[in-house]
XYZ file of C-alpha atoms in Angstrom:
601
model
C -64.904 11.203 58.249
C -61.896 12.882 59.860
C -59.739 9.742 60.161
C -60.531 8.848 56.583
C -59.648 12.377 55.402
C -56.369 12.217 57.293
C -55.582 8.893 55.691
C -56.384 10.219 52.230
C -54.282 13.316 52.905
C -51.325 11.242 54.076
C -51.625 9.020 51.019
C -51.759 12.098 48.729
C -48.679 13.591 50.385
C -46.800 10.302 49.897
C -47.693 10.271 46.246
C -46.598 13.885 45.846
C -43.282 13.165 47.556
C -42.745 10.135 45.292
C -43.566 12.182 42.231
C -41.211 14.913 43.401
C -38.393 12.394 43.761
C -39.110 11.077 40.286
C -39.087 14.584 38.855
C -35.819 15.354 40.638
C -34.220 12.175 39.329
C -35.465 12.927 35.838
C -34.033 16.445 36.026
C -30.642 15.113 37.176
C -30.479 12.544 34.383
C -31.576 15.150 31.862
C -28.779 17.464 33.003
C -26.252 14.604 32.770
C -27.420 13.755 29.249
C -27.104 17.385 28.188
C -23.545 17.595 29.543
C -22.552 14.315 27.893
C -24.161 15.339 24.622
C -22.325 18.645 24.632
C -19.031 16.899 25.406
C -19.476 14.308 22.674
C -20.486 16.974 20.196
C -17.342 18.916 21.051
C -15.183 15.833 20.500
C -16.826 14.327 17.453
C -18.398 17.031 15.350
C -15.846 19.737 15.954
C -16.737 22.679 18.163
C -15.483 26.236 17.739
C -13.324 25.696 20.803
C -11.220 23.211 18.807
C -8.788 24.211 16.096
C -9.778 24.204 12.457
C -8.419 20.719 11.753
C -9.155 19.054 15.097
C -11.101 16.103 13.794
C -10.076 12.471 13.916
C -8.822 10.587 10.898
C -8.014 6.890 10.641
C -4.547 5.420 10.626
C -3.351 2.031 9.482
C -2.705 0.917 13.033
C -6.473 1.066 13.603
C -6.049 3.899 16.057
C -7.517 7.345 15.654
C -5.562 10.556 15.965
C -6.573 14.103 15.250
C -5.385 15.810 12.100
C -2.519 18.216 12.838
C -3.359 18.789 16.451
C -1.412 18.611 19.670
C -1.133 15.330 21.624
C -3.225 16.824 24.364
C -6.279 16.873 22.110
C -5.628 13.557 20.379
C -7.634 10.570 21.415
C -7.801 6.846 20.676
C -10.586 4.967 18.988
C -11.250 3.156 22.238
C -12.498 6.455 23.646
C -14.959 6.981 20.832
C -17.543 4.825 19.094
C -15.737 2.087 17.198
C -18.505 1.524 14.716
C -20.479 4.618 14.008
C -24.170 4.303 13.329
C -24.439 3.367 9.694
C -26.004 5.971 7.489
C -29.639 5.253 6.722
C -30.182 4.905 2.980
C -32.983 7.031 1.597
C -32.420 7.273 -2.139
C -33.102 4.354 -4.427
C -31.343 2.883 -7.426
C -30.135 5.134 -10.184
C -32.446 5.526 -13.124
C -31.956 3.126 -15.978
C -28.703 3.511 -17.868
C -30.563 3.749 -21.139
C -31.964 7.094 -20.045
C -28.430 8.499 -19.880
C -26.623 6.448 -22.525
C -25.676 9.614 -24.336
C -23.793 11.090 -21.393
C -21.965 8.352 -19.517
C -18.568 9.970 -19.557
C -19.172 12.091 -16.497
C -20.032 15.736 -16.125
C -18.902 18.212 -18.748
C -18.327 21.675 -17.333
C -18.605 23.810 -20.446
C -20.648 26.731 -21.776
C -24.056 26.073 -23.304
C -23.965 25.036 -26.935
C -25.379 28.400 -27.920
C -22.397 30.190 -26.401
C -19.042 29.311 -28.019
C -16.069 29.031 -25.701
C -14.366 32.088 -27.081
C -17.440 34.234 -26.386
C -17.677 33.329 -22.723
C -16.931 36.212 -20.421
C -13.347 35.849 -19.192
C -13.388 36.570 -15.506
C -10.565 34.851 -13.723
C -11.509 33.203 -10.493
C -9.686 33.965 -7.257
C -6.270 32.382 -6.849
C -5.202 30.342 -3.869
C -3.195 33.289 -2.586
C -6.258 35.531 -2.771
C -8.304 32.939 -0.918
C -5.742 32.709 1.859
C -5.413 36.460 2.146
C -9.159 37.236 1.957
C -11.135 34.149 2.916
C -14.216 36.243 3.522
C -14.415 37.036 -0.175
C -14.958 33.431 -1.202
C -16.262 31.597 1.878
C -19.523 33.195 2.988
C -20.792 32.661 6.482
C -23.297 29.923 7.145
C -27.000 30.533 7.359
C -28.396 31.570 10.711
C -30.495 28.443 11.001
C -27.349 26.373 10.534
C -25.130 28.177 12.984
C -25.849 25.672 15.720
C -25.114 22.751 13.427
C -21.703 23.826 12.200
C -20.312 26.910 13.879
C -17.475 28.515 11.919
C -14.096 27.887 13.459
C -11.261 30.369 13.538
C -8.164 29.352 11.605
C -5.140 28.596 13.747
C -2.754 28.177 10.839
C -2.626 27.935 7.049
C -5.073 25.414 5.571
C -3.724 22.124 4.287
C -6.364 21.684 1.590
C -8.095 23.889 -0.970
C -10.985 23.153 -3.303
C -10.805 23.583 -7.054
C -13.518 23.735 -9.718
C -14.511 25.411 -12.985
C -17.646 27.420 -13.774
C -18.089 28.480 -17.384
C -20.790 30.961 -18.251
C -23.857 31.876 -16.244
C -25.425 28.516 -15.315
C -27.656 29.113 -12.262
C -27.928 25.419 -11.402
C -24.157 24.994 -11.203
C -23.735 28.276 -9.330
C -26.296 27.088 -6.807
C -24.592 23.679 -6.526
C -21.206 25.258 -5.786
C -22.810 27.355 -3.054
C -23.769 24.158 -1.215
C -20.034 23.756 -0.506
C -19.808 27.040 1.373
C -20.865 25.646 4.764
C -18.121 23.036 4.699
C -15.606 25.617 3.467
C -16.438 27.829 6.433
C -16.463 25.016 8.976
C -13.033 23.681 8.015
C -11.389 26.728 6.484
C -11.157 25.452 2.906
C -10.211 28.091 0.332
C -11.938 27.569 -2.996
C -10.508 28.305 -6.454
C -13.052 28.821 -9.233
C -11.885 29.292 -12.819
C -14.446 31.064 -15.009
C -12.761 31.010 -18.418
C -11.075 28.442 -20.610
C -7.341 27.745 -20.762
C -7.326 24.914 -23.284
C -10.049 23.651 -25.581
C -12.991 21.678 -24.262
C -12.599 19.976 -20.860
C -8.790 19.855 -21.128
C -8.844 23.061 -19.106
C -9.385 20.917 -15.993
C -5.912 19.264 -15.894
C -4.334 22.530 -17.060
C -5.889 24.487 -14.185
C -4.942 21.846 -11.623
C -1.383 21.862 -12.994
C -1.217 25.647 -12.680
C -2.306 25.525 -9.027
C 0.164 22.727 -8.258
C 3.037 24.731 -9.701
C 1.877 27.819 -7.828
C 1.971 25.932 -4.535
C 5.293 24.165 -5.173
C 6.895 27.540 -5.875
C 6.231 28.552 -2.261
C 8.316 27.617 0.809
C 7.349 24.212 2.163
C 5.803 25.599 5.336
C 3.482 27.870 3.323
C 2.204 25.300 0.851
C -1.092 23.528 0.744
C -0.771 19.783 1.075
C -3.747 18.739 -1.044
C -6.084 20.054 -3.719
C -9.655 18.756 -3.855
C -11.162 18.859 -7.326
C -14.943 18.702 -7.693
C -17.065 19.141 -10.795
C -19.692 21.861 -10.624
C -22.491 19.288 -10.875
C -21.868 18.052 -7.332
C -24.037 18.931 -4.348
C -22.653 18.971 -0.812
C -25.156 16.957 1.240
C -23.255 16.672 4.528
C -20.796 19.530 5.167
C -19.998 18.091 8.609
C -17.697 15.502 7.007
C -14.109 16.795 6.732
C -12.351 15.964 3.480
C -9.165 15.176 5.412
C -10.884 12.109 6.857
C -10.530 10.405 3.460
C -6.845 11.174 2.929
C -4.280 8.373 3.276
C -2.652 7.902 6.706
C 0.948 8.796 7.420
C 1.961 5.156 6.952
C 1.211 5.553 3.232
C 3.143 8.692 2.260
C 3.503 7.583 -1.363
C -0.233 7.682 -2.112
C -0.645 10.986 -3.951
C -4.035 10.582 -5.624
C -7.410 9.126 -4.605
C -9.835 8.292 -7.410
C -12.997 6.264 -7.882
C -14.372 4.000 -10.588
C -17.923 3.701 -11.834
C -19.527 1.301 -14.316
C -17.566 2.974 -17.160
C -14.208 2.847 -15.413
C -12.413 5.837 -13.930
C -14.512 8.882 -13.046
C -12.489 12.022 -12.378
C -15.393 14.215 -11.315
C -14.229 14.390 -7.686
C -10.778 13.570 -6.341
C -8.094 14.834 -3.929
C -4.547 15.141 -5.274
C -1.425 15.809 -3.230
C 0.679 18.920 -3.851
C 3.761 17.023 -4.989
C 6.115 16.859 -8.003
C 4.511 13.505 -8.865
C 1.203 15.305 -9.362
C 2.847 17.829 -11.679
C 4.211 15.009 -13.821
C 0.814 13.304 -13.819
C -1.135 16.349 -14.994
C 1.580 17.177 -17.527
C 1.303 13.650 -18.938
C -2.487 13.955 -19.167
C -2.288 17.265 -21.029
C 0.396 15.924 -23.376
C -1.507 12.722 -24.172
C -3.191 14.084 -27.271
C 0.187 15.205 -28.641
C 2.269 12.103 -27.917
C -0.494 9.492 -28.203
C -2.995 10.899 -30.718
C -4.120 7.407 -31.701
C -5.381 6.592 -28.185
C -9.066 6.292 -27.351
C -10.269 9.564 -25.857
C -13.961 8.725 -25.646
C -14.223 10.490 -22.294
C -11.579 13.082 -23.189
C -9.376 14.117 -20.242
C -10.938 11.359 -18.146
C -9.792 8.705 -20.649
C -6.341 10.257 -20.781
C -6.022 10.210 -16.993
C -7.171 6.590 -16.884
C -4.501 5.564 -19.416
C -1.715 7.555 -17.740
C -2.480 6.041 -14.333
C -1.798 2.572 -15.778
C 1.815 3.451 -16.502
C 4.458 2.122 -14.076
C 5.572 5.676 -13.269
C 2.154 6.513 -11.786
C 0.185 3.372 -10.923
C 1.956 2.700 -7.630
C 1.006 6.097 -6.191
C -2.756 6.059 -6.703
C -5.484 4.511 -4.544
C -8.835 3.499 -5.998
C -11.235 4.091 -3.118
C -14.941 3.248 -2.716
C -16.994 5.552 -4.919
C -19.463 6.439 -2.160
C -16.802 8.117 -0.045
C -16.734 11.404 -1.944
C -18.145 10.703 -5.426
C -21.544 9.091 -4.793
C -24.142 9.064 -7.550
C -27.834 9.854 -7.451
C -30.213 6.959 -6.886
C -33.589 8.488 -7.735
C -36.545 8.928 -5.384
C -37.961 5.420 -5.132
C -37.601 3.788 -1.742
C -38.314 0.301 -3.056
C -35.450 -0.124 -5.519
C -32.181 -1.741 -4.543
C -29.513 0.589 -3.141
C -26.298 0.138 -5.104
C -22.887 0.582 -3.419
C -22.175 3.722 -5.433
C -25.426 5.520 -4.550
C -25.831 8.352 -2.070
C -27.130 7.592 1.418
C -27.967 9.807 4.341
C -24.827 11.044 6.006
C -22.688 10.783 2.841
C -20.662 13.869 2.015
C -21.787 14.756 -1.520
C -23.606 13.514 -4.589
C -22.317 13.757 -8.156
C -24.690 13.897 -11.137
C -22.433 12.387 -13.793
C -23.974 11.505 -17.130
C -27.634 12.045 -16.228
C -30.044 13.072 -18.942
C -32.225 14.982 -16.443
C -29.260 16.376 -14.546
C -30.668 19.772 -13.605
C -33.918 18.263 -12.332
C -32.099 15.781 -10.124
C -29.652 18.435 -8.923
C -32.482 20.770 -7.888
C -34.129 17.960 -5.934
C -30.967 17.373 -3.884
C -30.130 21.058 -3.550
C -33.547 21.596 -1.983
C -32.602 18.986 0.619
C -29.047 20.276 1.119
C -30.157 23.864 1.672
C -32.474 22.800 4.492
C -29.508 21.384 6.489
C -31.604 18.513 7.798
C -30.143 16.792 10.872
C -30.832 13.311 9.481
C -28.565 14.165 6.528
C -25.882 16.263 8.232
C -24.545 13.610 10.591
C -21.179 14.036 12.231
C -18.378 11.789 11.078
C -18.658 9.196 13.862
C -22.364 8.723 13.319
C -21.781 7.532 9.758
C -20.273 4.337 8.406
C -17.167 6.223 7.269
C -14.912 5.477 10.293
C -15.139 1.696 10.021
C -14.921 1.812 6.218
C -11.851 4.038 6.323
C -10.139 1.927 8.955
C -10.709 -1.324 7.066
C -9.811 0.098 3.660
C -6.521 1.701 4.676
C -5.460 -1.321 6.735
C -5.965 -3.550 3.681
C -4.297 -1.005 1.414
C -1.272 -0.896 3.698
C -1.016 -4.706 3.645
C -1.345 -4.732 -0.146
C 1.337 -2.081 -0.522
C 3.727 -4.039 1.684
C 3.058 -7.237 -0.256
C 3.588 -5.497 -3.570
C 6.783 -3.909 -2.260
C 8.082 -7.338 -1.236
C 7.373 -8.713 -4.704
C 9.122 -5.805 -6.376
C 12.121 -6.070 -4.059
C 12.395 -9.808 -4.766
C 12.187 -9.226 -8.527
C 14.795 -6.476 -8.307
C 17.144 -8.710 -6.264
C 16.763 -11.546 -8.777
C 17.593 -9.191 -11.627
C 20.680 -7.935 -9.785
C 21.920 -11.513 -9.298
C 21.332 -12.314 -12.965
C 23.324 -9.242 -14.002
C 26.183 -10.046 -11.626
C 26.377 -13.661 -12.798
C 26.245 -12.656 -16.466
C 28.942 -10.016 -15.982
C 31.192 -12.523 -14.217
C 30.749 -15.172 -16.921
C 31.304 -12.589 -19.643
C 34.639 -11.565 -18.132
C 35.673 -15.220 -17.775
C 34.795 -16.374 -21.303
C 35.221 -13.109 -23.195
C 38.175 -14.459 -25.160
C 36.103 -17.414 -26.372
C 33.244 -15.202 -27.703
C 33.009 -13.154 -30.849
C 33.149 -9.373 -30.557
C 29.581 -8.861 -31.777
C 28.325 -11.387 -29.217
C 30.061 -9.495 -26.406
C 28.573 -6.174 -27.595
C 25.072 -7.613 -27.752
C 25.364 -8.980 -24.227
C 26.630 -5.586 -22.997
C 23.648 -3.820 -24.563
C 21.179 -6.224 -22.983
C 22.885 -5.814 -19.625
C 22.565 -2.036 -19.834
C 18.876 -2.284 -20.729
C 18.155 -4.608 -17.811
C 20.173 -2.447 -15.425
C 18.230 0.671 -16.442
C 14.861 -0.972 -15.752
C 16.034 -2.608 -12.514
C 17.399 0.655 -11.116
C 14.339 2.733 -12.032
C 12.544 4.402 -9.118
C 9.183 3.017 -10.255
C 9.917 -0.605 -11.118
C 7.951 -2.012 -14.050
C 7.975 -5.711 -13.259
C 6.664 -6.666 -16.725
C 9.410 -4.680 -18.421
C 11.923 -6.210 -16.013
C 10.916 -9.746 -17.005
C 11.075 -8.780 -20.689
C 14.591 -7.386 -20.312
C 15.708 -10.532 -18.502
C 14.303 -12.604 -21.352
C 16.168 -10.439 -23.895
C 19.414 -10.900 -21.975
C 18.912 -14.652 -21.830
C 18.461 -14.751 -25.614
C 21.669 -12.790 -26.166
C 23.679 -15.098 -23.895
C 23.154 -18.363 -25.818
C 26.823 -18.749 -26.800
C 27.995 -17.605 -23.381
C 25.625 -20.036 -21.696
C 27.002 -22.903 -23.791
C 30.520 -22.163 -22.567
C 29.267 -21.903 -18.992
C 27.478 -25.260 -19.296
C 30.573 -26.938 -20.681
C 32.659 -25.591 -17.829
C 30.089 -26.736 -15.307
C 29.974 -30.200 -16.871
C 33.739 -30.502 -16.541
C 33.539 -29.223 -12.992
C 30.823 -31.717 -12.170
C 32.847 -34.598 -13.618
C 35.831 -33.574 -11.526
C 33.689 -33.348 -8.431
C 32.133 -36.759 -9.041
C 35.586 -38.306 -9.510
C 36.782 -36.910 -6.196
C 33.573 -38.078 -4.514
C 34.115 -41.610 -5.831
C 37.695 -41.622 -4.539
C 36.528 -40.438 -1.139
C 33.794 -43.056 -0.933
C 36.254 -45.773 -1.957
C 38.774 -44.612 0.642
C 36.114 -44.551 3.351
C 34.947 -48.023 2.390
C 38.401 -49.570 3.006
C 39.144 -47.719 6.214
C 36.889 -49.075 8.972
C 39.686 -49.031 11.569
C 38.680 -47.476 14.921
C 41.850 -45.392 14.938
C 40.720 -43.740 11.668
C 37.373 -42.499 13.048
C 38.432 -38.848 13.211
C 39.703 -38.867 9.626
C 36.586 -40.673 8.464
C 34.393 -37.930 9.962
C 36.437 -35.288 8.167
C 36.002 -37.035 4.823
C 32.266 -37.505 5.417
C 31.819 -33.816 6.313
C 33.710 -32.563 3.237
C 31.837 -35.033 1.072
C 28.490 -33.672 2.255
C 29.638 -30.085 1.734
C 30.706 -30.798 -1.831
C 27.428 -32.545 -2.605
C 25.546 -29.537 -1.202
C 27.519 -27.146 -3.442
C 26.787 -29.315 -6.476
C 23.058 -29.317 -5.728
C 22.666 -25.679 -4.700
C 25.699 -23.638 -5.740
C 27.073 -25.279 -8.866
C 27.203 -21.842 -10.508
C 29.689 -20.728 -7.850
C 32.705 -22.392 -9.398
C 35.301 -21.106 -6.891
C 33.241 -22.487 -4.014
C 32.817 -25.851 -5.738
C 36.548 -26.031 -6.512
C 37.285 -25.205 -2.903
C 35.001 -27.989 -1.738
C 36.646 -30.415 -4.193
C 40.119 -29.504 -2.942
C 38.986 -29.825 0.688
C 37.529 -33.288 0.039
C 40.619 -34.383 -1.867
C 42.812 -33.209 1.037
C 40.645 -35.029 3.586
C 40.737 -38.183 1.439
C 44.546 -37.975 1.109
C 44.907 -37.554 4.873
C 42.680 -40.562 5.403
C 44.735 -42.641 2.951
C 47.993 -41.528 4.527
C 46.738 -42.271 8.013
C 45.413 -45.623 6.877
C 48.850 -46.494 5.445
C 50.483 -45.462 8.672
C 48.057 -47.504 10.754
C 48.607 -50.492 8.469
C 52.368 -50.178 8.936
C 51.976 -49.913 12.690
C 49.681 -52.915 12.714
C 52.147 -54.904 10.579
C 55.021 -53.996 12.868
C 52.966 -54.972 15.907
C 52.118 -58.252 14.222
C 55.796 -58.899 13.478
C 56.752 -58.189 17.053
C 53.989 -60.448 18.290
C 55.073 -63.255 16.016
C 58.693 -62.830 17.091
C 57.674 -62.944 20.721
C 55.676 -66.079 20.109
C 58.679 -67.685 18.365
C 60.949 -66.821 21.275
C 58.445 -68.231 23.709
C 58.128 -71.429 21.713
C 61.898 -71.792 21.528
C 62.202 -71.271 25.244
C 59.576 -73.910 25.824
C 61.421 -76.347 23.603
C 64.685 -75.649 25.387
C 63.122 -76.312 28.723
C 61.671 -79.599 27.477
C 65.109 -80.745 26.193
C 66.798 -80.086 29.506
C 64.171 -82.173 31.297
C 64.848 -85.183 29.035
C 68.600 -85.012 29.681
C 68.154 -85.201 33.463
C 66.094 -88.464 33.371
C 68.974 -90.916 32.328
C 71.206 -89.550 35.000
C 68.732 -90.492 37.647
C 68.377 -94.040 36.252
C 72.169 -94.556 36.301
C 72.362 -93.662 39.855
């Protein structure tokens, strides 16, 4: 029994040692995973050790840099996941449109029907200055159970973005919805401006309030201003506060994009959008507010939303707006069913917020999502790089940059063409002014001024440019007739000179004329090129005609000289032959005279 017990004991010890090694290895790998997880969390989600705005945003060059941070903390996309794990969809298709056909214009932030606007308690919300001076008054701390998810970060400088909304009356659902934004406000240091009384009638208070905040910021020194305002309707619920709003803003390569908006099945929806603090934005909001005064006949079915949609189509504004995917920051509710099709505009896990625009059962749907948002579930509150946002942002802004460059090239080409047309018309007008009537000259001058005004505008309207060019062409009918007559005469003169040159070249095949022949051929080709491509450049064509005529004259003169030299050489040759023949005859005569003398002897 003893040997067997020893063997069993040895075998047990071996197993224990093996298990100990396995446990040690497992502990080491667990420690490594914890360290890596902590490091990645610090880099991606934004730890309190980083500055307030130390999160990556996409650039057109497909590289990732941090927002307003030092180069030492910046990092490339190659050092982070290129394609974040796509958000897992959980909500199904939006309920049938017929259920909300009476409210498709988007959310209306207004008092209940039983409370007229003038009876609403007027309690002004905090201004941007108040928010900056006392952020604790408007950005409450996060819940204790969420402290580990998104620890508040100390501000290292003034914020670049502030939120803006309106809350009329005492509507608990909307008050609760706005509170879902507080975690994100604390995490990224966003001040929030809430207006609680009306400025203008109905929803026109929205553009008026935004305009007031824009002017307030632009009145400050540049270094103290906000860079962006983020408007959100009060019927939005923040589902993932870990997503920084700055991630959606245009990269530095697109500095002229001042507004990001989204479209839904009714067109533009202005329930959520970031707008740059810029004079362009002031003009935009001013135009929206003034729409009812200067365009009262327009269709304002969706009120300020319809006005904004129309204004953004104007040449002054349409080049500075980007229509981005709706799901980025204005996703809609999709219901509870998990079997229906997920539409591109519907909220998915990991998306930033959900907007309840035009829903008949709005409060019910809002409460359902607020219950989820207030639990701060980890499968909803994903960090930026574990959503589909990074790849979507990178692809969208790269394409937008290419589109902007292509559009700029088209506009530059159209502007250059218009400049050439104006220069040519002005030159022809000065040349033939004496042959035109006074009223014709005045009409052409007016059309030139109109085209010049459109062509030199900062925001080029290419349709208006083409219309002005067409108007100028119509006014220049008499001038064009004179130009055509002059060109016909010029063309006849050129053809005559070409015929003379070809005739001269045809009768000059002498080897000694090769150099002059090449000169004529070269000038002939140059003149033909001017006729085909630059007939409108009369001085150049006349210069080419004169050059060809000179080359032809030199060829003719040289041919005459060569002919004279050849004739003289021929005369000398003939004279030499005659002398030689005479000498031969003389020698033959002398030989005949010597023969009789020999016979006599």
